[in-house]
CSV table of C-alpha atoms in Angstrom, one decimal:
chain,number,residue,atom,x,y,z
E,1,ASN,CA,0.0,0.0,0.0
E,2,ALA,CA,1.8,3.1,-1.3
E,3,GLY,CA,1.8,6.1,1.0
E,4,VAL,CA,0.5,9.5,0.1
E,5,MET,CA,2.1,10.5,-3.2
E,6,GLN,CA,2.8,14.1,-4.0
E,7,ASN,CA,4.2,15.3,-7.3
E,8,PRO,CA,6.2,17.0,-8.3
E,9,ARG,CA,8.7,17.0,-5.4
E,10,HIS,CA,10.2,20.3,-6.7
E,11,LEU,CA,8.5,22.9,-8.8
E,12,VAL,CA,10.0,26.1,-10.1
E,13,ARG,CA,7.8,28.8,-11.6
E,14,ARG,CA,8.3,32.3,-12.8
E,15,ARG,CA,6.2,35.0,-11.3
E,16,GLY,CA,2.8,35.1,-13.0
E,17,GLN,CA,2.8,31.5,-14.0
E,18,GLU,CA,0.4,28.8,-12.6
E,19,ALA,CA,1.5,26.1,-10.3
E,20,ARG,CA,-0.4,22.8,-10.1
E,21,LEU,CA,0.4,20.5,-7.2
E,22,ARG,CA,-0.9,16.9,-7.1
E,23,CYS,CA,-1.7,14.6,-4.2
E,24,SER,CA,-2.8,11.0,-4.4
E,25,PRO,CA,-4.0,9.9,-1.0
E,26,MET,CA,-3.4,6.5,0.5
E,27,LYS,CA,-5.6,3.7,-0.9
E,28,GLY,CA,-9.0,3.7,0.9
E,29,HIS,CA,-8.6,7.3,2.2
E,30,SER,CA,-11.3,9.7,1.2
E,31,HIS,CA,-10.1,12.8,3.1
E,32,VAL,CA,-7.4,15.0,1.9
E,33,TYR,CA,-5.7,18.0,3.7
E,34,TRP,CA,-3.3,20.6,2.3
E,35,TYR,CA,-0.8,22.5,4.3
E,36,ARG,CA,1.8,25.2,3.6
E,37,GLN,CA,5.1,25.4,5.5
E,38,LEU,CA,7.6,28.2,5.4
E,39,PRO,CA,11.2,27.4,6.4
E,40,GLU,CA,11.6,26.9,10.2
E,41,GLU,CA,7.9,27.3,10.7
E,42,GLY,CA,4.9,25.1,11.5
E,43,LEU,CA,2.3,23.8,9.1
E,44,LYS,CA,-0.5,26.2,8.2
E,45,PHE,CA,-3.8,24.5,7.4
E,46,MET,CA,-5.1,25.5,4.0
E,47,VAL,CA,-8.0,23.2,3.0
E,48,TYR,CA,-9.8,20.0,3.8
E,49,LEU,CA,-11.5,18.0,1.1
E,50,GLN,CA,-13.5,14.9,0.6
E,51,LYS,CA,-14.3,13.4,-2.7
E,52,GLU,CA,-15.8,16.1,-4.9
E,53,ASN,CA,-16.4,18.4,-1.8
E,54,ILE,CA,-14.6,21.1,0.0
E,55,ILE,CA,-15.2,20.7,3.7
E,56,ASP,CA,-13.2,23.5,5.1
E,57,GLU,CA,-11.2,26.1,3.1
E,58,SER,CA,-10.7,28.6,6.0
E,59,GLY,CA,-7.0,28.6,5.5
E,60,MET,CA,-7.0,29.2,1.8
E,61,PRO,CA,-6.1,32.7,0.5
E,62,LYS,CA,-9.2,34.2,-1.1
E,63,GLU,CA,-7.5,34.9,-4.4
E,64,ARG,CA,-5.3,32.8,-6.8
E,65,PHE,CA,-5.6,29.6,-4.7
E,66,SER,CA,-8.0,26.8,-5.4
E,67,ALA,CA,-8.2,23.1,-4.6
E,68,GLU,CA,-10.2,20.1,-5.8
E,69,PHE,CA,-10.5,16.5,-5.2
E,70,PRO,CA,-12.4,14.9,-8.1
E,71,LYS,CA,-14.2,11.6,-8.0
E,72,GLU,CA,-11.4,10.1,-10.1
E,73,GLY,CA,-7.8,11.1,-9.9
E,74,PRO,CA,-5.6,13.0,-7.5
E,75,SER,CA,-6.3,16.1,-5.4
E,76,ILE,CA,-5.0,19.3,-7.1
E,77,LEU,CA,-3.9,22.5,-5.4
E,78,ARG,CA,-3.7,25.2,-8.0
E,79,ILE,CA,-2.0,28.5,-7.5
E,80,GLN,CA,-2.6,31.1,-10.3
E,81,GLN,CA,-0.3,34.0,-11.1
E,82,VAL,CA,2.3,32.9,-8.5
E,83,VAL,CA,4.3,35.5,-6.6
E,84,ARG,CA,7.6,35.1,-4.7
E,85,GLY,CA,5.7,34.9,-1.4
E,86,ASP,CA,4.1,31.6,-2.6
E,87,SER,CA,7.5,29.9,-2.3
E,88,ALA,CA,7.1,27.3,0.3
E,89,ALA,CA,6.7,23.6,0.9
E,90,TYR,CA,3.2,22.3,0.4
E,91,PHE,CA,2.2,19.1,2.1
E,92,CYS,CA,-0.7,16.9,1.5
E,93,ALA,CA,-2.1,14.5,4.1
E,94,SER,CA,-4.9,11.9,3.9
E,95,SER,CA,-7.0,10.1,6.5
E,96,PRO,CA,-9.6,7.3,6.4
E,97,SER,CA,-12.2,8.8,8.8
E,98,TYR,CA,-13.6,11.8,10.3
E,99,GLY,CA,-15.4,12.7,13.5
E,100,GLU,CA,-15.3,10.8,16.8
E,101,LEU,CA,-13.2,8.1,15.4
E,102,LYS,CA,-10.7,10.3,13.5
E,103,THR,CA,-7.4,8.6,13.2
E,104,GLU,CA,-3.9,9.9,12.3
E,105,ALA,CA,-3.1,11.7,9.1
E,106,PHE,CA,-0.6,10.3,6.7
E,107,PHE,CA,1.6,12.8,5.0
E,108,GLY,CA,3.3,13.0,1.7
E,109,GLN,CA,6.9,14.2,1.2
E,110,GLY,CA,5.7,17.6,0.0
E,111,THR,CA,6.2,19.7,-3.0
E,112,ARG,CA,8.7,22.5,-2.8
E,113,LEU,CA,7.6,25.4,-4.8
E,114,THR,CA,10.1,28.1,-5.8
E,115,VAL,CA,8.9,31.2,-7.5
E,116,VAL,CA,11.7,33.0,-9.4
W,1,SER,CA,-4.2,31.8,14.6
W,2,GLN,CA,-3.0,28.3,15.1
W,3,GLN,CA,-5.1,26.0,17.2
W,4,GLY,CA,-2.1,24.4,18.9
W,5,GLU,CA,0.9,26.1,20.3
W,6,GLU,CA,4.0,24.2,21.3
W,7,ASP,CA,6.4,25.2,24.0
W,8,PRO,CA,9.3,25.6,24.0
W,9,GLN,CA,10.0,26.6,20.4
W,10,ALA,CA,13.5,25.1,20.6
W,11,LEU,CA,15.1,22.6,22.9
W,12,SER,CA,18.7,21.4,23.0
W,13,ILE,CA,19.7,18.5,25.3
W,14,GLN,CA,22.4,15.8,25.7
W,15,GLU,CA,21.9,12.3,24.5
W,16,GLY,CA,20.4,10.2,27.3
W,17,GLU,CA,18.4,13.1,28.8
W,18,ASN,CA,14.7,13.4,28.8
W,19,ALA,CA,12.9,15.9,26.6
W,20,THR,CA,9.6,17.4,27.4
W,21,MET,CA,7.5,19.4,25.1
W,22,ASN,CA,4.1,21.0,25.8
W,23,CYS,CA,1.2,21.9,23.6
W,24,SER,CA,-1.8,24.1,24.4
W,25,TYR,CA,-4.9,24.3,22.3
W,26,LYS,CA,-8.0,26.5,22.2
W,27,THR,CA,-11.2,24.5,21.4
W,28,SER,CA,-12.7,21.3,22.5
W,29,ILE,CA,-11.3,18.2,20.9
W,30,ASN,CA,-12.0,14.5,20.2
W,31,ASN,CA,-8.3,13.7,20.1
W,32,LEU,CA,-4.8,15.2,20.1
W,33,GLN,CA,-1.9,13.8,18.1
W,34,TRP,CA,1.8,14.3,18.1
W,35,TYR,CA,3.9,14.2,14.9
W,36,ARG,CA,7.6,14.4,14.1
W,37,GLN,CA,9.2,16.1,11.1
W,38,ASN,CA,12.7,15.5,10.1
W,39,SER,CA,14.3,18.3,8.2
W,40,GLY,CA,12.6,18.9,4.9
W,41,ARG,CA,10.4,15.8,5.1
W,42,GLY,CA,6.8,15.0,5.6
W,43,LEU,CA,5.3,14.5,9.1
W,44,VAL,CA,5.3,11.1,10.7
W,45,HIS,CA,2.5,10.3,13.2
W,46,LEU,CA,3.8,9.4,16.7
W,47,ILE,CA,0.9,8.9,19.0
W,48,LEU,CA,-2.8,9.8,19.4
W,49,ILE,CA,-4.5,10.4,22.7
W,50,ARG,CA,-8.3,10.6,22.9
W,51,SER,CA,-10.1,13.2,24.9
W,52,ASN,CA,-11.2,10.6,27.5
W,53,GLU,CA,-7.6,9.5,28.1
W,54,ARG,CA,-5.2,11.1,30.5
W,55,GLU,CA,-1.9,9.4,29.6
W,56,LYS,CA,-0.6,7.1,26.9
W,57,HIS,CA,2.7,5.4,26.3
W,58,SER,CA,4.5,4.2,23.2
W,59,GLY,CA,8.0,2.9,23.6
W,60,ARG,CA,10.1,5.9,24.8
W,61,LEU,CA,7.2,8.3,24.3
W,62,ARG,CA,4.8,9.3,27.0
W,63,VAL,CA,1.9,11.7,26.3
W,64,THR,CA,-0.4,13.3,28.8
W,65,LEU,CA,-3.6,15.2,28.2
W,66,ASP,CA,-5.4,17.7,30.5
W,67,THR,CA,-8.6,18.7,28.8
W,68,SER,CA,-9.4,21.1,31.7
W,69,LYS,CA,-6.3,23.1,30.9
W,70,LYS,CA,-6.5,22.4,27.2
W,71,SER,CA,-2.9,21.2,27.2
W,72,SER,CA,-0.8,18.1,26.4
W,73,SER,CA,2.8,17.1,27.0
W,74,LEU,CA,5.1,14.8,25.1
W,75,LEU,CA,8.0,13.2,27.0
W,76,ILE,CA,10.8,11.5,25.2
W,77,THR,CA,12.9,9.5,27.6
W,78,ALA,CA,16.5,8.5,27.1
W,79,SER,CA,16.8,10.7,24.1
W,80,ARG,CA,19.0,9.8,21.1
W,81,ALA,CA,20.7,11.8,18.4
W,82,ALA,CA,18.2,10.3,16.0
W,83,ASP,CA,15.4,12.0,17.9
W,84,THR,CA,16.6,15.4,16.6
W,85,ALA,CA,13.6,16.7,14.7
W,86,SER,CA,10.7,19.1,15.0
W,87,TYR,CA,7.7,17.9,17.0
W,88,PHE,CA,4.1,19.1,16.4
W,89,CYS,CA,0.9,18.6,18.1
W,90,ALA,CA,-2.3,18.5,16.1
W,91,THR,CA,-6.0,18.7,17.1
W,92,ASP,CA,-8.9,17.3,15.1
W,93,ALA,CA,-10.8,20.5,14.6
W,94,GLY,CA,-12.0,19.9,11.1
W,95,GLY,CA,-8.8,19.7,9.2
W,96,TYR,CA,-5.9,18.7,11.4
W,97,ILE,CA,-4.7,21.9,12.9
W,98,PHE,CA,-1.0,22.0,13.8
W,99,GLY,CA,1.0,24.1,16.2
W,100,THR,CA,4.2,25.9,15.4
W,101,GLY,CA,6.3,23.0,16.6
W,102,THR,CA,9.2,22.4,19.0
W,103,ARG,CA,12.6,22.0,17.4
W,104,LEU,CA,14.5,19.4,19.4
W,105,LYS,CA,18.2,18.9,19.1
W,106,VAL,CA,19.8,16.0,20.8
W,107,LEU,CA,23.6,16.3,21.1
W,108,ALA,CA,25.7,13.2,21.0
C-alpha cells in the first residue's frame, strides 16, 4: 500500500505562471488536507477536502488559490499567477475517517515550490 | 491563529536526557496527536490520545492530556541523536490543525 504521493517534489515557476500540485491519497482514504510550510515554521492549514467536496477552506487565500478532489484522480492544489511569497513547501495528508473516530493523518513528502 | 501552540520553540539536550514538550490548544477536541518532522520531510505520526484518556505510552514516548487546561505534553525518555527533529501537536478541529512546533536537538 503506497503512502501519500505528491508530485512534483520540486517545482520552479516564474512570477505570474500557474503552479499545479498533485496529491494521491493512500488507498482507501477519502479525506485530503493541504498545508503550507515556510522554512523553520509550522504547518499552516489550507483546505480539507473529501471526494468532490470542499469541507473547510478557511486557511486558503481568497484569491489565486483553489483546490479540488475529483471523483477520479488526485487532489489538485492550484496557484494562479504565482508570486515570490508563494514559495514554500506544500504538504498533503490523507486520513480514512472523520469525527469521533478520526485517526492519524498520513503525510506525503511535500512539493517544494520556488517562484523566481 | 494556530489551534495548537507548542512550548518551548526550541530545545537542546544531551543524549540520554529526557525531553519534554508542551502543547496548548483552544477549542474542545476529540483527540490530540503528536507528529515528528525530520528536516525537509513530511510529518510522521507518533501517538494519538483521545479526549477521555489522560496518559498514553508508546516505547520511549509518554503523552499526557489535560482537557481542563487544554494542554498536552510529550515526553521522550533516554533521548538519542536520531530524535533530533521538529515535533508538532495537532488537534482534530475539522482539518488537522497543527501548532508551530518544537525544534528538538539531541547532542551526541
